[in-house]
Short mmCIF file of C-alpha atoms (C1' of nucleotides) in Angstrom, two decimals:
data_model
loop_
_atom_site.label_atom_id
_atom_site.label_comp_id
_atom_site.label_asym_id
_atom_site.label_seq_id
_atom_site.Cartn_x
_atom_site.Cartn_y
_atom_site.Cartn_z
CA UNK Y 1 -17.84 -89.96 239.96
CA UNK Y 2 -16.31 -92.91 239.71
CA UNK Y 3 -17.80 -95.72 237.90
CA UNK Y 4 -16.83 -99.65 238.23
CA UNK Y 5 -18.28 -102.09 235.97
CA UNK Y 6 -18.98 -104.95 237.91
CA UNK Y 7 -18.63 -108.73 236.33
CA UNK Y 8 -20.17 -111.71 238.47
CA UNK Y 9 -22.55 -114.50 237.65
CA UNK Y 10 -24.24 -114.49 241.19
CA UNK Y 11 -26.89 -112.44 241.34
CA UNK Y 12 -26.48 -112.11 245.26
CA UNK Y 13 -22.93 -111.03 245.24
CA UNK Y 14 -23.63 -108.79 242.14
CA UNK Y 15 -26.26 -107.21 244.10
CA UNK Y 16 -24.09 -107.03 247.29
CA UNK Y 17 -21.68 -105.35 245.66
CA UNK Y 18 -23.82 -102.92 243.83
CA UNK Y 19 -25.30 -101.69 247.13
CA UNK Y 20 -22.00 -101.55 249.17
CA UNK Y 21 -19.84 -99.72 245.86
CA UNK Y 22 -23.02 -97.55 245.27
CA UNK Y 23 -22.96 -96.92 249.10
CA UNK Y 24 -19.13 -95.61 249.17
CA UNK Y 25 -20.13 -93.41 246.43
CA UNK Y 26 -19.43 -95.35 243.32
CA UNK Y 27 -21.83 -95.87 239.85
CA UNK Y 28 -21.80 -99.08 239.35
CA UNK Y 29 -22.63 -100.68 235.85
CA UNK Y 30 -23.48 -104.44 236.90
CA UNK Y 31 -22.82 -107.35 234.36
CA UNK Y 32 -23.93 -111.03 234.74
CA UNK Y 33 -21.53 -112.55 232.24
CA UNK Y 34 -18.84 -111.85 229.66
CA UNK Y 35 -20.39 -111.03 226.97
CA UNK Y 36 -22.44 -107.91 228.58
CA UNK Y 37 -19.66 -107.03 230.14
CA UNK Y 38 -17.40 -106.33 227.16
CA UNK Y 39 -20.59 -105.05 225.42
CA UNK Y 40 -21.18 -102.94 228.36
CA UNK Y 41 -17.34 -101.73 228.30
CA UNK Y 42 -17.55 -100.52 224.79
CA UNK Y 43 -20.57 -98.60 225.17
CA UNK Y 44 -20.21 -96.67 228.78
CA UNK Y 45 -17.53 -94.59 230.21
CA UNK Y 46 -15.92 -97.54 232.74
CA UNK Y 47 -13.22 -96.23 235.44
CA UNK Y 48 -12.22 -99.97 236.74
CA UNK Y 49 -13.41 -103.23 236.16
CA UNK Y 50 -14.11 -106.00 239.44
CA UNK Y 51 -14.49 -109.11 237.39
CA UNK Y 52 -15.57 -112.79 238.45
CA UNK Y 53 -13.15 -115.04 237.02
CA UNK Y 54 -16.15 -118.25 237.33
CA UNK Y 55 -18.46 -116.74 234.13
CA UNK Y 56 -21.23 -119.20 232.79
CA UNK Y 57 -20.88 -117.88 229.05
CA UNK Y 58 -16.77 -117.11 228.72
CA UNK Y 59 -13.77 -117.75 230.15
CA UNK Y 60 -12.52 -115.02 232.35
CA UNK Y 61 -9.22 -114.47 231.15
CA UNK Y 62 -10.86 -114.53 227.32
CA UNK Y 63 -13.12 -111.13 228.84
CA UNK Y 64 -9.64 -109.67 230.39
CA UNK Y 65 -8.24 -110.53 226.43
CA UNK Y 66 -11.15 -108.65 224.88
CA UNK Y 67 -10.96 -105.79 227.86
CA UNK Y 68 -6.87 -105.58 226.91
CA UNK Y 69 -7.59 -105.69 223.34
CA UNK Y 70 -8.47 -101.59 223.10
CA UNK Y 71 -8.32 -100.70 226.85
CA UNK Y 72 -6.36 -100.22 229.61
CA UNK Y 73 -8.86 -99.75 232.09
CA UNK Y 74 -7.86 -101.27 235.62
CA UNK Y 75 -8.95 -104.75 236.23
CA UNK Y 76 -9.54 -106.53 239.41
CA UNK Y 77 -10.23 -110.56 239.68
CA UNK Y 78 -12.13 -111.88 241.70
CA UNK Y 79 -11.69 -115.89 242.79
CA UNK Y 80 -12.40 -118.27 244.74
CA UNK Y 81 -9.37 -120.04 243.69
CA UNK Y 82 -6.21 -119.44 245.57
CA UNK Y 83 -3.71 -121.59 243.32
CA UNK Y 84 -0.66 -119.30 242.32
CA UNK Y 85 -1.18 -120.67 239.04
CA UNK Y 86 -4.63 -119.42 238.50
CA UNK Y 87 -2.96 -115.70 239.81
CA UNK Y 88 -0.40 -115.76 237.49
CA UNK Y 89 -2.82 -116.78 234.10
CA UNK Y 90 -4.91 -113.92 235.13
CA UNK Y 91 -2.39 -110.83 236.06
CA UNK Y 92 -0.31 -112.10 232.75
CA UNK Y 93 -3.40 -111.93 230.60
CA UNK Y 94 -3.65 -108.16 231.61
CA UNK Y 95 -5.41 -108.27 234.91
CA UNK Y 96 -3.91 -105.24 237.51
CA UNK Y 97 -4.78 -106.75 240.90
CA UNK Y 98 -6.16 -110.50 241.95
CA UNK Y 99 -8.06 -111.06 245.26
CA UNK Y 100 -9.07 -114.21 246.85
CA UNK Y 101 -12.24 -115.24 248.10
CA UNK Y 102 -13.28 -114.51 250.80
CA UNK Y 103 -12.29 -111.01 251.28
CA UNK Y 104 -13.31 -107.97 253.06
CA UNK Y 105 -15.14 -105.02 251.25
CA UNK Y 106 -12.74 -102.96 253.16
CA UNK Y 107 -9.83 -104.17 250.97
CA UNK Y 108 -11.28 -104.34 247.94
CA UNK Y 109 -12.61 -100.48 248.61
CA UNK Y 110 -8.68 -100.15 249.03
CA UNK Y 111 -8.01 -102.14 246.09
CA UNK Y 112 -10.07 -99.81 244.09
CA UNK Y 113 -8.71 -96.71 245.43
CA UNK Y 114 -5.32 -98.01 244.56
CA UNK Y 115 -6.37 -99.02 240.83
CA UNK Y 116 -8.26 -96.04 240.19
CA UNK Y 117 -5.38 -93.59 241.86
CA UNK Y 118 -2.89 -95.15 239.80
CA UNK Y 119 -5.35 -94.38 236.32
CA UNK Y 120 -6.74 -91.05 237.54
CA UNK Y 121 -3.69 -89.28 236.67
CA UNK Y 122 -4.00 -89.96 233.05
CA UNK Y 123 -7.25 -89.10 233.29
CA UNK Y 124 -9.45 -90.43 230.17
CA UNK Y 125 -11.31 -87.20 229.50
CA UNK Y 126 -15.16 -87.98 228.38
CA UNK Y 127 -15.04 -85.41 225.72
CA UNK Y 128 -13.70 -85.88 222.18
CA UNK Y 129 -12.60 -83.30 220.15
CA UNK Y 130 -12.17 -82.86 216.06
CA UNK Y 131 -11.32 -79.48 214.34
CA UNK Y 132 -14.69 -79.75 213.58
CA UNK Y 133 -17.11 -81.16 216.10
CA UNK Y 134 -16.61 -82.09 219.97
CA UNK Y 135 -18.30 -85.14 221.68
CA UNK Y 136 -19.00 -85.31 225.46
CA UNK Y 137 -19.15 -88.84 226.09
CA UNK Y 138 -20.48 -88.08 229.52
CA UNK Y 139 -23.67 -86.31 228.88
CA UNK Y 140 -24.33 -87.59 225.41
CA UNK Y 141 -23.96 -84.63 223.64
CA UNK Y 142 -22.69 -83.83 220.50
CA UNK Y 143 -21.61 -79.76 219.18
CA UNK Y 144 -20.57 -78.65 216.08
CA UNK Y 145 -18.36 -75.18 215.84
CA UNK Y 146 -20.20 -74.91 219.17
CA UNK Y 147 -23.79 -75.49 218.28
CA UNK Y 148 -25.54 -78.72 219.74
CA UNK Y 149 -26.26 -81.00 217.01
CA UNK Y 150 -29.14 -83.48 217.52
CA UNK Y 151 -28.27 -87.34 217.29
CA UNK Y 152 -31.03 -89.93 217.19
CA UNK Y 153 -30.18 -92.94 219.38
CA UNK Y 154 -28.87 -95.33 217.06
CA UNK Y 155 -26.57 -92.15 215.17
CA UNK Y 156 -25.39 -91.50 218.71
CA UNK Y 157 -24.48 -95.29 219.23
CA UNK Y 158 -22.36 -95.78 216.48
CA UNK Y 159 -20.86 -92.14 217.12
CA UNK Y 160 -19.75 -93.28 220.18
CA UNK Y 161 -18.83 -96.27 219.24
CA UNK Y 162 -16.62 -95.07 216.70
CA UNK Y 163 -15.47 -92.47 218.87
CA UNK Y 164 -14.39 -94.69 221.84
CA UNK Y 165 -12.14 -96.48 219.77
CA UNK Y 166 -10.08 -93.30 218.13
CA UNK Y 167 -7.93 -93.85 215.38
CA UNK Y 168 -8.83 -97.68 215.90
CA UNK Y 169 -10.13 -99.34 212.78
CA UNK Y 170 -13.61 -100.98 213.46
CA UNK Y 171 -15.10 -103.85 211.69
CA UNK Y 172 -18.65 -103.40 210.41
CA UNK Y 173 -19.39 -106.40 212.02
CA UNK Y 174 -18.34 -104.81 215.42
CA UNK Y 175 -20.43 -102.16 215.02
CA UNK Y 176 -23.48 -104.46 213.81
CA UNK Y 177 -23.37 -106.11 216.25
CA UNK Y 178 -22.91 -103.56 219.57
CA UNK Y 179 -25.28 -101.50 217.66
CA UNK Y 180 -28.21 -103.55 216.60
CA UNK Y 181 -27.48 -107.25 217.47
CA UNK Y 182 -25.36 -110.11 216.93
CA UNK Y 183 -28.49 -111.07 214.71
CA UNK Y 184 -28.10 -108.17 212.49
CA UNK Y 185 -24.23 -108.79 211.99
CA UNK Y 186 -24.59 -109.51 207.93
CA UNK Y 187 -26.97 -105.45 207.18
CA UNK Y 188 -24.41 -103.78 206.02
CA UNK Y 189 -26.59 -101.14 204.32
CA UNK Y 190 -27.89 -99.92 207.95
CA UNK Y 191 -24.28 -98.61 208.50
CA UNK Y 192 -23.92 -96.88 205.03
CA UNK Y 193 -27.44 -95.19 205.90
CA UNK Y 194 -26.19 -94.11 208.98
CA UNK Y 195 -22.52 -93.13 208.59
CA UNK Y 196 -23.78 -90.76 205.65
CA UNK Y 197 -26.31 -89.21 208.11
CA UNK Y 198 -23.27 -88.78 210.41
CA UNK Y 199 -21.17 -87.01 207.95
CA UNK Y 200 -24.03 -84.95 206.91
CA UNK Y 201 -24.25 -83.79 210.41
CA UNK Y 202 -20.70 -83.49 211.39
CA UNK Y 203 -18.75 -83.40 208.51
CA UNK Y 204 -17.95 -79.64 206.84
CA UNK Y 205 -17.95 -81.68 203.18
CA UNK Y 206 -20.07 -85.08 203.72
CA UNK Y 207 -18.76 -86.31 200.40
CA UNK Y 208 -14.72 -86.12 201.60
CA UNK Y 209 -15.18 -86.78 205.23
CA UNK Y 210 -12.08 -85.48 207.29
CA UNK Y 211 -12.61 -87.83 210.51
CA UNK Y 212 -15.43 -90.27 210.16
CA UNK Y 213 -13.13 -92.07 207.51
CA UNK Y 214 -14.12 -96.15 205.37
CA UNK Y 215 -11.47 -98.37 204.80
CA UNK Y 216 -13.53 -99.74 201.37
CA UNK Y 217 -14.23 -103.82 202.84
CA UNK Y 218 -12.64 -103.48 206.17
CA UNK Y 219 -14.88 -100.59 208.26
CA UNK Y 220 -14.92 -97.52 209.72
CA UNK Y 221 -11.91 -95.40 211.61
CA UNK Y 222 -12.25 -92.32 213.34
CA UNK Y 223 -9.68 -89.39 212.75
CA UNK Y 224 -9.30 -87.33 215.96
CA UNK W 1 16.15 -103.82 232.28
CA UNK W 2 13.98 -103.67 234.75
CA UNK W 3 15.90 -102.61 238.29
CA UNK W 4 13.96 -103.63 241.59
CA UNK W 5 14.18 -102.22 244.81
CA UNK W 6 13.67 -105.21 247.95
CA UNK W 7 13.43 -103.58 250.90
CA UNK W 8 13.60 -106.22 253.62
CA UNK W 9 15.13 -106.87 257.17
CA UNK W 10 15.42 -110.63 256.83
CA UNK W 11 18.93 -111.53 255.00
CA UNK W 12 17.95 -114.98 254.36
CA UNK W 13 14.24 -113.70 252.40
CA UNK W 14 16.55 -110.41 251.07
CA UNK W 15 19.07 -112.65 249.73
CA UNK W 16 16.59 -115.56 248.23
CA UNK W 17 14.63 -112.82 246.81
CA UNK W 18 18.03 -111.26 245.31
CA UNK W 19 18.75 -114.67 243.91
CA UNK W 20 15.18 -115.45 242.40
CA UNK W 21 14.67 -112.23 241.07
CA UNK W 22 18.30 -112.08 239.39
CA UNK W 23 17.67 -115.04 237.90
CA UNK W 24 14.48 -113.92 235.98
CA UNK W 25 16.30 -111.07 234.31
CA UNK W 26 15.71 -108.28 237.05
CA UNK W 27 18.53 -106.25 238.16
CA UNK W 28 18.33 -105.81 242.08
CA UNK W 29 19.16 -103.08 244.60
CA UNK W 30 18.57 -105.26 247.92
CA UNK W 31 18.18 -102.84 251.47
CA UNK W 32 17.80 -103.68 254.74
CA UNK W 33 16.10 -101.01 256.25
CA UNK W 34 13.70 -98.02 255.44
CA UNK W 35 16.63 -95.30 255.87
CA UNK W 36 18.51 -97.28 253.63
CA UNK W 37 15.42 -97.75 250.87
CA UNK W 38 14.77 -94.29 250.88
CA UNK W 39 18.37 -93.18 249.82
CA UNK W 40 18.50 -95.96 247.05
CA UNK W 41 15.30 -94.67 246.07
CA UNK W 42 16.93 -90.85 245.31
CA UNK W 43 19.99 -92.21 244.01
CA UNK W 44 19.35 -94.88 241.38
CA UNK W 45 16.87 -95.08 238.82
CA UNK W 46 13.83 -97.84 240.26
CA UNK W 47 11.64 -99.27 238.45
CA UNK W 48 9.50 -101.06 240.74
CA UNK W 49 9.68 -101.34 244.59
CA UNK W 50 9.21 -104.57 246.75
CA UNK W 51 8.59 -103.74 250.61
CA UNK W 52 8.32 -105.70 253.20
CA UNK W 53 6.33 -103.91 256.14
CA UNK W 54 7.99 -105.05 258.99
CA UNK W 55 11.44 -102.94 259.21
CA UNK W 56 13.89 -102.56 262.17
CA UNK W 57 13.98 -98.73 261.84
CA UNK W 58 10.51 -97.26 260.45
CA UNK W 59 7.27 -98.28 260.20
CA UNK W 60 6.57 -99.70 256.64
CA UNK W 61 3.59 -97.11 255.91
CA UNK W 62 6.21 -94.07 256.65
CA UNK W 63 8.62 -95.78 253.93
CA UNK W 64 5.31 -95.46 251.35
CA UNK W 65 4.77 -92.29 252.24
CA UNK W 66 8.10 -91.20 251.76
CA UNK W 67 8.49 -92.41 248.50
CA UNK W 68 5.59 -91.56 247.59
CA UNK W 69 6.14 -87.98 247.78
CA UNK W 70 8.06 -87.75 245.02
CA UNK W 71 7.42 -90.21 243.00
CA UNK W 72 4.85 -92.79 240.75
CA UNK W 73 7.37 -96.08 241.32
CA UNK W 74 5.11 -98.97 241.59
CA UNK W 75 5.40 -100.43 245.34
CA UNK W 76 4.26 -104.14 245.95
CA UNK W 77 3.82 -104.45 249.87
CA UNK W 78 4.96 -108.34 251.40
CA UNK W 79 3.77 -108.68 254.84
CA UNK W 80 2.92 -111.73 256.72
CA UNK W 81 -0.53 -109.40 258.06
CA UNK W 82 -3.34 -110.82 257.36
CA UNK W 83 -5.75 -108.37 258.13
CA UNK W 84 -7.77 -106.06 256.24
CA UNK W 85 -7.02 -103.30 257.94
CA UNK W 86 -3.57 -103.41 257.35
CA UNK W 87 -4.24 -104.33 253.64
CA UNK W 88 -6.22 -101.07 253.51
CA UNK W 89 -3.34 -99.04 255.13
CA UNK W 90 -0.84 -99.80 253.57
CA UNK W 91 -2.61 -99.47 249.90
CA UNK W 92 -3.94 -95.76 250.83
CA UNK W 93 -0.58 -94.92 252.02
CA UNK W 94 -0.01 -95.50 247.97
CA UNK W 95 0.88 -98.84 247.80
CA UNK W 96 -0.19 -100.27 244.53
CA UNK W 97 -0.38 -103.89 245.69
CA UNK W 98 -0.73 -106.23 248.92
CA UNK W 99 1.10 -109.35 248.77
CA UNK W 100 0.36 -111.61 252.23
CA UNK W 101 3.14 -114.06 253.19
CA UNK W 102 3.48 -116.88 252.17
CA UNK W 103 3.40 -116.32 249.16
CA UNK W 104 4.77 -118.30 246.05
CA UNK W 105 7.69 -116.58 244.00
CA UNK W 106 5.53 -117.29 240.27
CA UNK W 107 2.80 -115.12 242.23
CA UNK W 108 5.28 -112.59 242.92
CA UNK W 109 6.77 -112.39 239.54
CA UNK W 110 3.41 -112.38 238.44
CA UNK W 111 2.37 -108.97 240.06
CA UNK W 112 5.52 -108.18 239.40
CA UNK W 113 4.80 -107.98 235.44
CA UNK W 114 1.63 -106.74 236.16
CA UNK W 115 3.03 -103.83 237.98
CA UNK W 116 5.58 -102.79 235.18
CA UNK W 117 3.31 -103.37 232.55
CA UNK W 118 1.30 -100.87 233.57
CA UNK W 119 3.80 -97.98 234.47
CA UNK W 120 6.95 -98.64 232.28
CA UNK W 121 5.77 -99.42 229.36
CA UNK W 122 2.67 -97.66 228.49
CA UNK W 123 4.30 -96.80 224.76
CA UNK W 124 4.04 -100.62 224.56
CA UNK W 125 1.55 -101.10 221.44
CA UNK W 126 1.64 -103.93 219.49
CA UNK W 127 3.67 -101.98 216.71
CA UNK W 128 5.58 -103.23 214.47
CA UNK W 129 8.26 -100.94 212.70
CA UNK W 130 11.11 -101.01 210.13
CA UNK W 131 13.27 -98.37 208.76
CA UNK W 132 10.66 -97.52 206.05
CA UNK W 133 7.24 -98.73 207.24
CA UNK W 134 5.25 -98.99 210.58
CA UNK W 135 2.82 -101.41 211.31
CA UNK W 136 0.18 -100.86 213.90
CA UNK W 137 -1.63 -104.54 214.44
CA UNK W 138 -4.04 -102.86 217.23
CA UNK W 139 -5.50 -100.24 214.62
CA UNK W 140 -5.01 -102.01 211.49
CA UNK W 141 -3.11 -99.33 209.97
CA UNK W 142 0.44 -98.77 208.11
CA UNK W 143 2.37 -95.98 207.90
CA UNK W 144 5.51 -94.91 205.33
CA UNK W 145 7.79 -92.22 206.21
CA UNK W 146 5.01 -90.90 208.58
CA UNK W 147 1.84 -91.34 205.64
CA UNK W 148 -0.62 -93.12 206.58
CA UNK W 149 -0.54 -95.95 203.97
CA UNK W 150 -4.19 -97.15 202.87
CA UNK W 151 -4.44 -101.24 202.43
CA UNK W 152 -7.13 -103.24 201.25
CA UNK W 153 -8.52 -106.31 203.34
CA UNK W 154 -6.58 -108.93 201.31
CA UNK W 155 -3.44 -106.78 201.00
CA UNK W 156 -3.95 -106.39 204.96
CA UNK W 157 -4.30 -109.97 205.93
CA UNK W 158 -1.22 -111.15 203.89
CA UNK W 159 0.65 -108.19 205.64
CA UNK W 160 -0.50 -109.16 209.06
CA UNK W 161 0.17 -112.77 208.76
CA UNK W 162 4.31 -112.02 207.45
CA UNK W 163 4.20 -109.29 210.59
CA UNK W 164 2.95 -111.68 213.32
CA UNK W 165 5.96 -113.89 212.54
CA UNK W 166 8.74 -111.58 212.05
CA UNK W 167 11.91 -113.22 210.92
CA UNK W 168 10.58 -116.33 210.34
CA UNK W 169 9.95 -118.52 207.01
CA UNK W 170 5.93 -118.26 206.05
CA UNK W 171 5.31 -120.98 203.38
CA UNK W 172 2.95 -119.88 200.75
CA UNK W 173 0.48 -122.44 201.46
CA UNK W 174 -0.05 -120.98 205.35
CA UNK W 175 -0.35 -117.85 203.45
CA UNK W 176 -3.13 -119.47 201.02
CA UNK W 177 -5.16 -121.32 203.45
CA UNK W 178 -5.00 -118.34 206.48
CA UNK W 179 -5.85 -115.54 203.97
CA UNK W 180 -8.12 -117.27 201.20
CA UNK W 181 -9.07 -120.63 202.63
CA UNK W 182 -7.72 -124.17 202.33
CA UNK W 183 -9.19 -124.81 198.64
CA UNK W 184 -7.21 -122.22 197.35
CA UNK W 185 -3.81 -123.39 198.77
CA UNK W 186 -2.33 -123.93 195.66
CA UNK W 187 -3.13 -120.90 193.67
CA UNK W 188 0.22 -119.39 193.89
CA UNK W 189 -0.74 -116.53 192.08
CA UNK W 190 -2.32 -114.57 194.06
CA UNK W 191 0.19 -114.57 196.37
CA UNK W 192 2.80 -113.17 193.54
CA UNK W 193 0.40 -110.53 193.11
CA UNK W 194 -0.18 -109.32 196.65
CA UNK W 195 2.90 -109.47 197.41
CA UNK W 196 3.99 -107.37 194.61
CA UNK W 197 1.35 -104.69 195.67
CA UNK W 198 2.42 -104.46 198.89
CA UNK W 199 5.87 -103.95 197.97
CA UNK W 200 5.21 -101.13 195.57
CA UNK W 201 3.21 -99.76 198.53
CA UNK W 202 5.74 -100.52 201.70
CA UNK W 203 9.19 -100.75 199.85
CA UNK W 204 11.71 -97.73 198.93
CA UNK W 205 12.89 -100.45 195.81
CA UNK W 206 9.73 -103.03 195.17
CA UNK W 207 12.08 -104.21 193.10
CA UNK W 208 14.72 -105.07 195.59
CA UNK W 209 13.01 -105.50 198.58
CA UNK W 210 14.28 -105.14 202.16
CA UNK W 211 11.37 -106.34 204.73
CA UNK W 212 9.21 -108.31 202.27
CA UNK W 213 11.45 -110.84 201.16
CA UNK W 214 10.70 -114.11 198.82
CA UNK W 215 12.93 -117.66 199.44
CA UNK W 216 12.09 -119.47 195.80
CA UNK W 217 10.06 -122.05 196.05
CA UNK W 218 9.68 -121.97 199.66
CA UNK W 219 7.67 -119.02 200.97
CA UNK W 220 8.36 -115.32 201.99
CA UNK W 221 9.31 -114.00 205.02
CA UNK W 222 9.06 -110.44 206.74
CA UNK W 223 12.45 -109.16 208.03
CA UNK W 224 12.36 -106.26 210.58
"C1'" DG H 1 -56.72 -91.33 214.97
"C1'" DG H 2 -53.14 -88.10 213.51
"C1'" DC H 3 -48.56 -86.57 213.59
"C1'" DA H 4 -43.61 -86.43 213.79
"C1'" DA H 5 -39.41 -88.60 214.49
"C1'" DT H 6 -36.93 -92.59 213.67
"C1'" DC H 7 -35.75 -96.82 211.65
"C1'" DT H 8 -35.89 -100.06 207.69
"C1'" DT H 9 -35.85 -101.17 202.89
"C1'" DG H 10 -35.19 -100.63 197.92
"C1'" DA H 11 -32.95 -98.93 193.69
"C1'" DC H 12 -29.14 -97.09 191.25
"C1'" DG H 13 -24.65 -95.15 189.91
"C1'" DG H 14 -19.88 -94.90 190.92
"C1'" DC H 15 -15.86 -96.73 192.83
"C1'" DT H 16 -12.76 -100.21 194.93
"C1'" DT H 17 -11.18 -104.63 195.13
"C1'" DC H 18 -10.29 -109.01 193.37
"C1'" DC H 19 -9.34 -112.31 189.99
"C1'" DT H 20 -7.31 -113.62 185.71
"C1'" DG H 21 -4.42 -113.97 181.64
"C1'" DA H 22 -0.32 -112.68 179.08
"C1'" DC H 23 4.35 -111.87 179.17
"C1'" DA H 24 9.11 -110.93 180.89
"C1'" DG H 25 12.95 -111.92 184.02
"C1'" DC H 26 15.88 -114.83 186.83
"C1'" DG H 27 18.49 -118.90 188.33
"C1'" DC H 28 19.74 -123.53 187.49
"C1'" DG H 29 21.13 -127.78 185.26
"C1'" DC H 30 22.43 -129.78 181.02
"C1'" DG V 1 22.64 -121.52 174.57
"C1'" DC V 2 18.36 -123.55 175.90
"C1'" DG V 3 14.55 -125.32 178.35
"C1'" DC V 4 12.29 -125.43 182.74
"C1'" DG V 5 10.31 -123.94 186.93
"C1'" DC V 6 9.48 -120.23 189.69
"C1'" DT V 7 8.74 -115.36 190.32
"C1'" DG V 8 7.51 -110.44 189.23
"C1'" DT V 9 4.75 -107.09 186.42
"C1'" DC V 10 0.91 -105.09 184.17
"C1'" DA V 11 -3.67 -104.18 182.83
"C1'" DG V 12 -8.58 -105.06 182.05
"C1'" DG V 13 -13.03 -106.66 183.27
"C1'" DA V 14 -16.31 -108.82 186.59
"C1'" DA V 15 -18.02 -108.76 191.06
"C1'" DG V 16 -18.85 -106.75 195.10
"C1'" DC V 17 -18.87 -102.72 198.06
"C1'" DC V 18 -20.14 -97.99 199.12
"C1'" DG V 19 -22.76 -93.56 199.06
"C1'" DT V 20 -27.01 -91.39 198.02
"C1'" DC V 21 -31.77 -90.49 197.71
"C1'" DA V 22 -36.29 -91.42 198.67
"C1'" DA V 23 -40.12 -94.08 199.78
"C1'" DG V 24 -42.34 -97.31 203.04
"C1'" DA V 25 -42.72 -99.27 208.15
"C1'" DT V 26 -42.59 -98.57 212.89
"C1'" DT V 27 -42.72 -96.32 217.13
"C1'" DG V 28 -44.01 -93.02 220.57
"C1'" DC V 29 -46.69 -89.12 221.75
"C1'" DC V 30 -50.51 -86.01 221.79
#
DNA sequence: GGCAATCTTGACGGCTTCCTGACAGCGCGC
DNA sequence: GCGCGCTGTCAGGAAGCCGTCAAGATTGCC
């Protein structure tokens, strides 16, 4: 199953194209703006991303930057505008494909095929895998030498946060806020709570953790 | 280099395209014909293919398909078809993008990028490397000889700053202000001892040093 | 209400990081 | 040679960060 996370600040189109991709067989993870789009893109397993270029909260080549920044998920603009110019900001800031309003849900059907094709090959697997524990992105499941470990929701969110980003360094901050809140950006001790919960659960010696690794002021890293 | 096959029956469009193309650093294999595109295709290394649909000897569809059964080469379709349908065909005969004439050359060059970017170079991280160290900007992390070299935030943002500017002069006050703040642009010190840290942890000779140079009394400056 | 699981909060010890001061070395002009 | 300005080196202590444990809140469920 293919999912496409879907970027537009009218609620009518968003909901158009939710029922026509959902109708050709596609999950669809709708977004009304940039910020819970990038949110949603860290947190869910996205196969392509249709994105609205005419967001009330960002610019949309800033949510193609952040997209770009750990991901090279497909990307398809939307826009109304037909200026080269506009094309070229938007396919040079990492976009893949750029259609023009209006268009027909037949080609952007063939658009995605053509994106998701082209990515399908190198397959992003949902499962990550350590010496000593696997995750399974996809059903949310976490084993340990082959026994399912138990995660409470906000373990499992950083988990996966962490583990989305392998080998990528990730600010506390980032996972603050994605976790708990832009509000909650400064409680630092939640994440020292919870990464030694982590490591109690999935580490084989909590106190020299092999994979769920701090870089002392910066944040957290996971070792594949 | 990036070699592009146009595959196009019009001499005067071939022969611009040769021209513009050429002129923007792309090497060019220019055909005429489908028969033609299809032997180029086997007999010189192509790194991204420009077709034009409508072709004296085969349909434009059977020219995708050929190529496409043996290899991943990007293929941007120009046709002067407006239609969806034709979109759709042409981009589920493996197409990977639909350009509709006219269309302006910046556009072109655009999807052009867009295309290589995502096949070619896919080893393309921002990573910077010298003979002893590698940096990887994207992760935050350094390596020596391999080792995964451990940095501290300071140490790290002094680092980044030389990296981002390779080769060029970085006056110790830009150093100051980006890493500590404007109020402490004159406290020289620090700098002297950063610096010296990160050349006991990046250099073979801290003493001599070959990346992390100093110009006395001006600034320092990263050489790659 | 009672219970269990989960999330917050507090306290403390140990460790890392940062700042700071003292001193040596180098190049340059006189 | 000598002073001067700039740079490199070292080490110690203060401040802040991190891990750990355990005791309250909070939530959801029976």
């Amino acid at each position: 199953m293919t999912t496409v996370l879907v970027v537009d600040d009218e609620p009518q189109i968003l909901r158009a194209l939710q029922i026509n991709l959902h109708a050709h067989g596609y999950t669809v993870v709708p977004a009304p703006n940039g910020t819970t789009a990038l949110a949603a893109a860290q947190t869910q397993a996205i196969d392509v991303v249709v994105l609205d270029l005419g967001l009330p909260d960002m610019d949309g080549l800033d949510v193609i930057a952040g997209l770009r920044g750990w991901t090279e998920v497909p990307i398809i603009v939307l826009s109304a505008r037909h200026g080269s110019h506009d094309k070229v900001e938007a396919l040079d800031a990492g976009a893949d494909d750029y259609v023009t309003k209006p268009f027909g849900l037949d080609e952007l059907l063939a658009r995605l095929r053509a994106a998701t094709r082209r990515s399908g090959t190198q397959t992003a697997e949902p499962r990550v895998e350590t010496a000593e524990f696997t995750v399974d992105l996809a059903n949310k499941q976490v084993f340990r030498h082959g026994e399912a470990v138990r995660m409470t929701p906000t373990e499992w969110s950083v988990l996966e946060l962490l583990v989305r980003n392998p080998g990528r360094l990730v600010s506390q901050q980032q996972i603050l806020t994605e976790v708990w809140g832009p509000a909650y950006a400064k409680e630092t001790h939640y994440l020292r709570v919870y990464m030694a919960q982590l490591r109690r659960k999935l580490e084989n010696d909590p106190a020299n953790p092999a994979h769920l690794l701090t870089e002392a002021g910066m944040g957290y890293r996971f070792a594949p």
